[in-house]
Short mmCIF file of C-alpha atoms in Angstrom, two decimals:
data_model
loop_
_atom_site.label_atom_id
_atom_site.label_comp_id
_atom_site.label_asym_id
_atom_site.label_seq_id
_atom_site.Cartn_x
_atom_site.Cartn_y
_atom_site.Cartn_z
CA MET A 3 0.00 0.00 0.00
CA THR A 4 2.85 2.39 0.70
CA HIS A 5 5.74 3.57 -1.41
CA SER A 6 9.08 4.87 -0.19
CA SER A 7 10.08 8.52 0.26
CA LYS A 8 13.44 9.80 1.43
CA LYS A 9 12.46 13.40 2.13
CA LYS A 10 11.90 14.43 5.72
CA LYS A 11 10.40 17.40 7.55
CA PRO A 12 12.97 19.89 8.89
CA ALA A 13 14.20 18.52 12.21
CA SER A 14 13.78 21.81 14.08
CA LEU A 15 10.04 22.00 13.41
CA GLU A 16 9.53 18.34 14.22
CA GLN A 17 11.42 18.80 17.47
CA ALA A 18 9.16 21.73 18.33
CA TRP A 19 6.09 19.55 17.88
CA ASN A 20 7.73 16.71 19.83
CA ARG A 21 8.28 19.10 22.74
CA GLU A 22 4.71 20.37 22.42
CA TYR A 23 3.27 16.87 22.64
CA SER A 24 5.63 15.93 25.47
CA ARG A 25 4.41 18.95 27.42
CA LYS A 26 0.78 18.19 26.67
CA ASN A 27 0.70 14.42 26.78
CA VAL A 28 -3.03 14.45 27.45
CA LEU A 29 -6.08 14.75 25.22
CA TRP A 30 -6.67 18.46 24.79
CA ASN A 31 -10.16 19.74 25.42
CA SER A 32 -12.20 20.43 22.29
CA LEU A 33 -15.72 20.55 20.96
CA SER A 34 -15.33 17.53 18.70
CA ASN A 35 -18.66 15.97 17.85
CA GLU A 36 -18.96 12.35 16.78
CA ALA A 37 -21.82 13.33 14.45
CA GLU A 38 -19.38 15.38 12.35
CA VAL A 39 -17.66 12.25 11.00
CA LYS A 40 -19.79 9.38 9.74
CA LEU A 41 -17.68 6.30 9.01
CA THR A 42 -18.75 2.76 8.23
CA LYS A 43 -17.25 -0.45 9.54
CA GLY A 44 -14.51 -1.75 7.26
CA GLU A 45 -13.93 1.40 5.21
CA LYS A 46 -10.34 2.60 4.83
CA VAL A 47 -9.69 5.89 6.59
CA LEU A 48 -6.63 8.13 6.73
CA GLU A 49 -6.36 10.39 9.76
CA LEU A 50 -3.93 13.10 8.77
CA GLY A 51 -2.08 14.65 11.71
CA CYS A 52 -3.19 12.26 14.45
CA GLY A 53 -1.48 14.42 17.09
CA ASN A 54 -2.32 13.43 20.64
CA GLY A 55 -5.03 10.98 19.62
CA GLN A 56 -8.14 13.00 20.37
CA THR A 57 -9.83 12.30 17.04
CA LEU A 58 -8.53 8.73 17.03
CA LYS A 59 -10.33 8.07 20.31
CA MET A 60 -13.52 9.28 18.67
CA ILE A 61 -13.35 7.23 15.47
CA ALA A 62 -11.43 4.03 16.31
CA PRO A 63 -14.26 2.21 18.16
CA GLY A 64 -16.48 2.34 15.05
CA GLY A 65 -14.68 -0.46 13.22
CA ALA A 66 -13.24 1.42 10.25
CA LYS A 67 -9.70 0.45 9.18
CA ILE A 68 -7.66 3.50 10.14
CA TRP A 69 -4.19 4.67 9.20
CA ALA A 70 -3.24 7.46 11.62
CA VAL A 71 -0.21 9.48 10.53
CA ASP A 72 1.82 12.39 11.88
CA PHE A 73 5.33 13.66 11.15
CA SER A 74 5.98 14.07 14.90
CA ARG A 75 7.65 11.06 16.51
CA LYS A 76 6.13 11.96 19.89
CA ALA A 77 2.63 12.13 18.43
CA GLY A 78 3.10 8.64 17.03
CA GLU A 79 4.24 7.37 20.43
CA ILE A 80 1.19 8.86 22.15
CA CYS A 81 -1.20 7.32 19.62
CA TYR A 82 0.58 3.96 19.79
CA GLU A 83 0.11 3.91 23.57
CA LEU A 84 -3.59 4.64 23.07
CA LYS A 85 -3.77 1.79 20.55
CA LYS A 86 -2.29 -0.62 23.11
CA LYS A 87 -4.47 0.71 25.93
CA TYR A 88 -7.74 0.29 24.04
CA GLY A 89 -6.76 -2.73 21.94
CA TRP A 90 -7.41 -1.10 18.57
CA LYS A 91 -6.53 -3.85 16.09
CA ASN A 92 -8.09 -1.77 13.30
CA VAL A 93 -5.58 1.09 13.70
CA GLU A 94 -2.15 1.46 12.08
CA ILE A 95 0.14 4.34 13.08
CA GLU A 96 2.87 5.71 10.82
CA ARG A 97 5.26 8.65 10.83
CA MET A 98 4.62 10.67 7.67
CA ASP A 99 4.62 14.17 6.19
CA ALA A 100 1.26 15.43 4.90
CA SER A 101 2.88 16.79 1.75
CA GLU A 102 4.56 13.43 0.93
CA LEU A 103 2.07 10.68 1.69
CA ARG A 104 3.49 7.20 1.16
CA PHE A 105 0.27 5.61 -0.07
CA GLU A 106 -0.85 4.48 -3.50
CA ASP A 107 -3.38 6.49 -5.49
CA GLY A 108 -7.01 5.89 -4.53
CA THR A 109 -6.28 4.03 -1.30
CA PHE A 110 -8.80 5.57 1.11
CA ASP A 111 -12.57 5.91 1.34
CA SER A 112 -12.26 8.88 3.71
CA VAL A 113 -9.61 11.30 4.93
CA ILE A 114 -9.86 13.20 8.21
CA ALA A 115 -7.84 16.42 8.40
CA PHE A 116 -8.64 18.12 11.70
CA HIS A 117 -6.44 21.08 12.65
CA ILE A 118 -3.53 20.17 10.41
CA ILE A 119 -4.07 22.25 7.26
CA GLY A 120 -3.50 25.46 9.21
CA ASN A 121 -0.22 24.11 10.61
CA ILE A 122 1.27 23.54 7.16
CA GLU A 123 3.49 26.19 5.60
CA LYS A 124 1.68 28.26 2.96
CA GLU A 125 3.94 27.06 0.15
CA LYS A 126 3.16 23.40 1.00
CA ARG A 127 -0.56 23.76 1.69
CA GLU A 128 -1.69 23.15 -1.89
CA ILE A 129 0.73 20.24 -2.18
CA ALA A 130 -0.76 18.60 0.92
CA ILE A 131 -4.32 19.04 -0.36
CA ALA A 132 -3.30 17.56 -3.71
CA GLU A 133 -1.82 14.58 -1.86
CA ILE A 134 -5.10 14.12 0.01
CA ALA A 135 -6.97 14.11 -3.31
CA ARG A 136 -4.48 11.64 -4.79
CA VAL A 137 -4.80 9.00 -2.07
CA LEU A 138 -8.59 9.35 -1.88
CA LYS A 139 -10.79 7.00 -3.89
CA LYS A 140 -13.26 8.43 -6.39
CA GLY A 141 -16.44 9.12 -4.46
CA GLY A 142 -14.41 9.45 -1.26
CA ARG A 143 -14.78 12.23 1.31
CA VAL A 144 -12.51 14.58 3.19
CA PHE A 145 -13.57 15.83 6.62
CA ALA A 146 -11.69 19.07 7.31
CA LYS A 147 -11.57 21.34 10.34
CA VAL A 148 -9.59 24.56 10.73
CA PHE A 149 -9.67 27.70 12.85
CA SER A 150 -11.65 30.63 11.47
CA VAL A 151 -10.57 34.26 10.99
CA ASN A 152 -13.39 35.06 13.45
CA ASP A 153 -11.46 33.35 16.25
CA PHE A 154 -10.13 35.92 18.72
CA ARG A 155 -6.61 34.51 18.41
CA CYS A 156 -6.46 35.34 14.70
CA PRO A 157 -3.72 37.94 14.14
CA GLU A 158 -4.43 41.25 12.45
CA GLY A 159 -3.06 41.90 9.00
CA LYS A 160 -3.40 40.24 5.63
CA ASP A 161 -1.63 36.93 6.25
CA LYS A 162 -3.80 35.65 9.15
CA THR A 163 -1.02 33.31 10.26
CA LYS A 164 0.41 33.21 13.78
CA VAL A 165 3.93 31.78 14.07
CA LYS A 166 5.34 30.92 17.49
CA SER A 167 8.99 31.44 18.37
CA ASN A 168 9.56 27.68 17.95
CA GLY A 169 8.29 27.79 14.36
CA ILE A 170 4.89 26.19 14.95
CA ARG A 171 2.28 28.05 12.94
CA GLU A 172 -1.51 28.35 12.90
CA HIS A 173 -3.26 29.84 9.90
CA TYR A 174 -6.80 31.17 10.36
CA PHE A 175 -9.08 30.62 7.37
CA MET A 176 -11.94 32.33 5.62
CA GLN A 177 -14.44 29.76 4.37
CA GLU A 178 -13.81 30.80 0.76
CA GLU A 179 -10.07 30.23 1.18
CA LEU A 180 -10.54 26.71 2.51
CA ASP A 181 -13.04 25.85 -0.23
CA TRP A 182 -10.68 27.16 -2.91
CA LEU A 183 -7.85 24.88 -1.76
CA PHE A 184 -9.98 21.76 -2.11
CA GLU A 185 -11.68 22.90 -5.32
CA GLU A 186 -8.25 23.46 -6.90
CA ALA A 187 -7.51 19.80 -6.11
CA GLY A 188 -10.67 18.74 -7.96
CA MET A 189 -12.98 18.25 -5.00
CA LYS A 190 -16.50 19.51 -4.35
CA LYS A 191 -17.87 20.83 -1.07
CA ILE A 192 -20.95 18.94 0.12
CA GLU A 193 -21.27 20.19 3.71
CA GLY A 194 -20.01 23.08 5.80
CA LYS A 195 -20.67 24.86 9.07
CA ARG A 196 -19.16 27.20 11.63
CA ILE A 197 -18.57 26.00 15.18
CA SER A 198 -18.51 28.93 17.62
CA TRP A 199 -18.24 29.19 21.39
CA LYS A 200 -17.15 31.64 24.07
CA VAL A 201 -14.16 31.53 26.41
CA LYS A 202 -13.04 33.87 29.15
CA TYR A 203 -9.60 35.36 28.50
CA GLU A 204 -7.99 38.17 30.48
CA GLY A 205 -11.29 38.87 32.21
CA LYS A 206 -13.31 39.21 28.99
CA GLN A 207 -15.54 36.92 26.96
CA ARG A 208 -13.80 36.03 23.72
CA ASN A 209 -15.04 34.35 20.56
CA ARG A 210 -13.61 31.02 19.41
CA GLU A 211 -14.56 29.67 16.00
CA LYS A 212 -13.75 26.71 13.77
CA LEU A 213 -14.78 25.88 10.23
CA PHE A 214 -15.93 22.33 9.51
CA ALA A 215 -16.43 21.10 5.95
CA VAL A 216 -16.83 17.89 3.97
CA TYR A 217 -15.45 17.63 0.43
CA LEU A 218 -16.18 14.94 -2.14
CA LYS A 219 -13.84 13.56 -4.80
CA PRO A 220 -16.12 13.14 -7.84
CA ASP A 221 -16.45 9.79 -9.61
#
C-alpha cells in the first residue's frame, strides 16, 4: 500500500512539535462531535495529523480500518500507547509528512484532516491538499476542520497566520479560502458549518470559532 520517500520534515520544526506533545501528553479539550464524521465499519480511513489521539479516540471504536499518521515522533508514540491501551486492532500508526504521503493512489474511502491544514506552511498547503486528493478513492470524502478568521486569536493583517517562536504556525481561514484549496484539487464541497463558542480570557468573553467542511472527490 505504501511507497518509499526519502524526504523528511525539517528537524527543528519536528522537534518543536515533539516538545509540544511531550508537554501536553493528554487529550486536549475540544468541541469535537462524533456526528461530524460518519464512518462505516470496514472502510479505509486516513487520519492526517493524528497528534495526541483526540480524534482517534472518537473514530477508532467504530470499526473502520484507520491509518493514523503524523510527522511528529512523539505524536506517534502517544497514539501507539492509546492503541495498546484500548486494543485497537483496526488502527495502524505511521510517521509521515502530509505533503509526501506514502500511499498508493485511490487508497482511502475517507480522509480526516482536523487542525492540520492550518499548521502547514503556505507554500506546501496546496501540495498537501493535492496529496489528500491523490490517495482518496473516487467518491471518497474529506472531513476538514480549521480555525476561522473570526477566532479571537487570529492575528491582524493580511496573512492571518500566527507563528510561534519555535516555528509552529496556525493559519486562520476564511471559508472561501478553505473551499478554494480543495476545489483546486478537484474536490467539491458537500457540507459546511461554523462551530462557535465563548471563552473567558484576560477577564473578557472572547469568541472562538472553527470551520468544519466535507469535500467529495467526484467519480
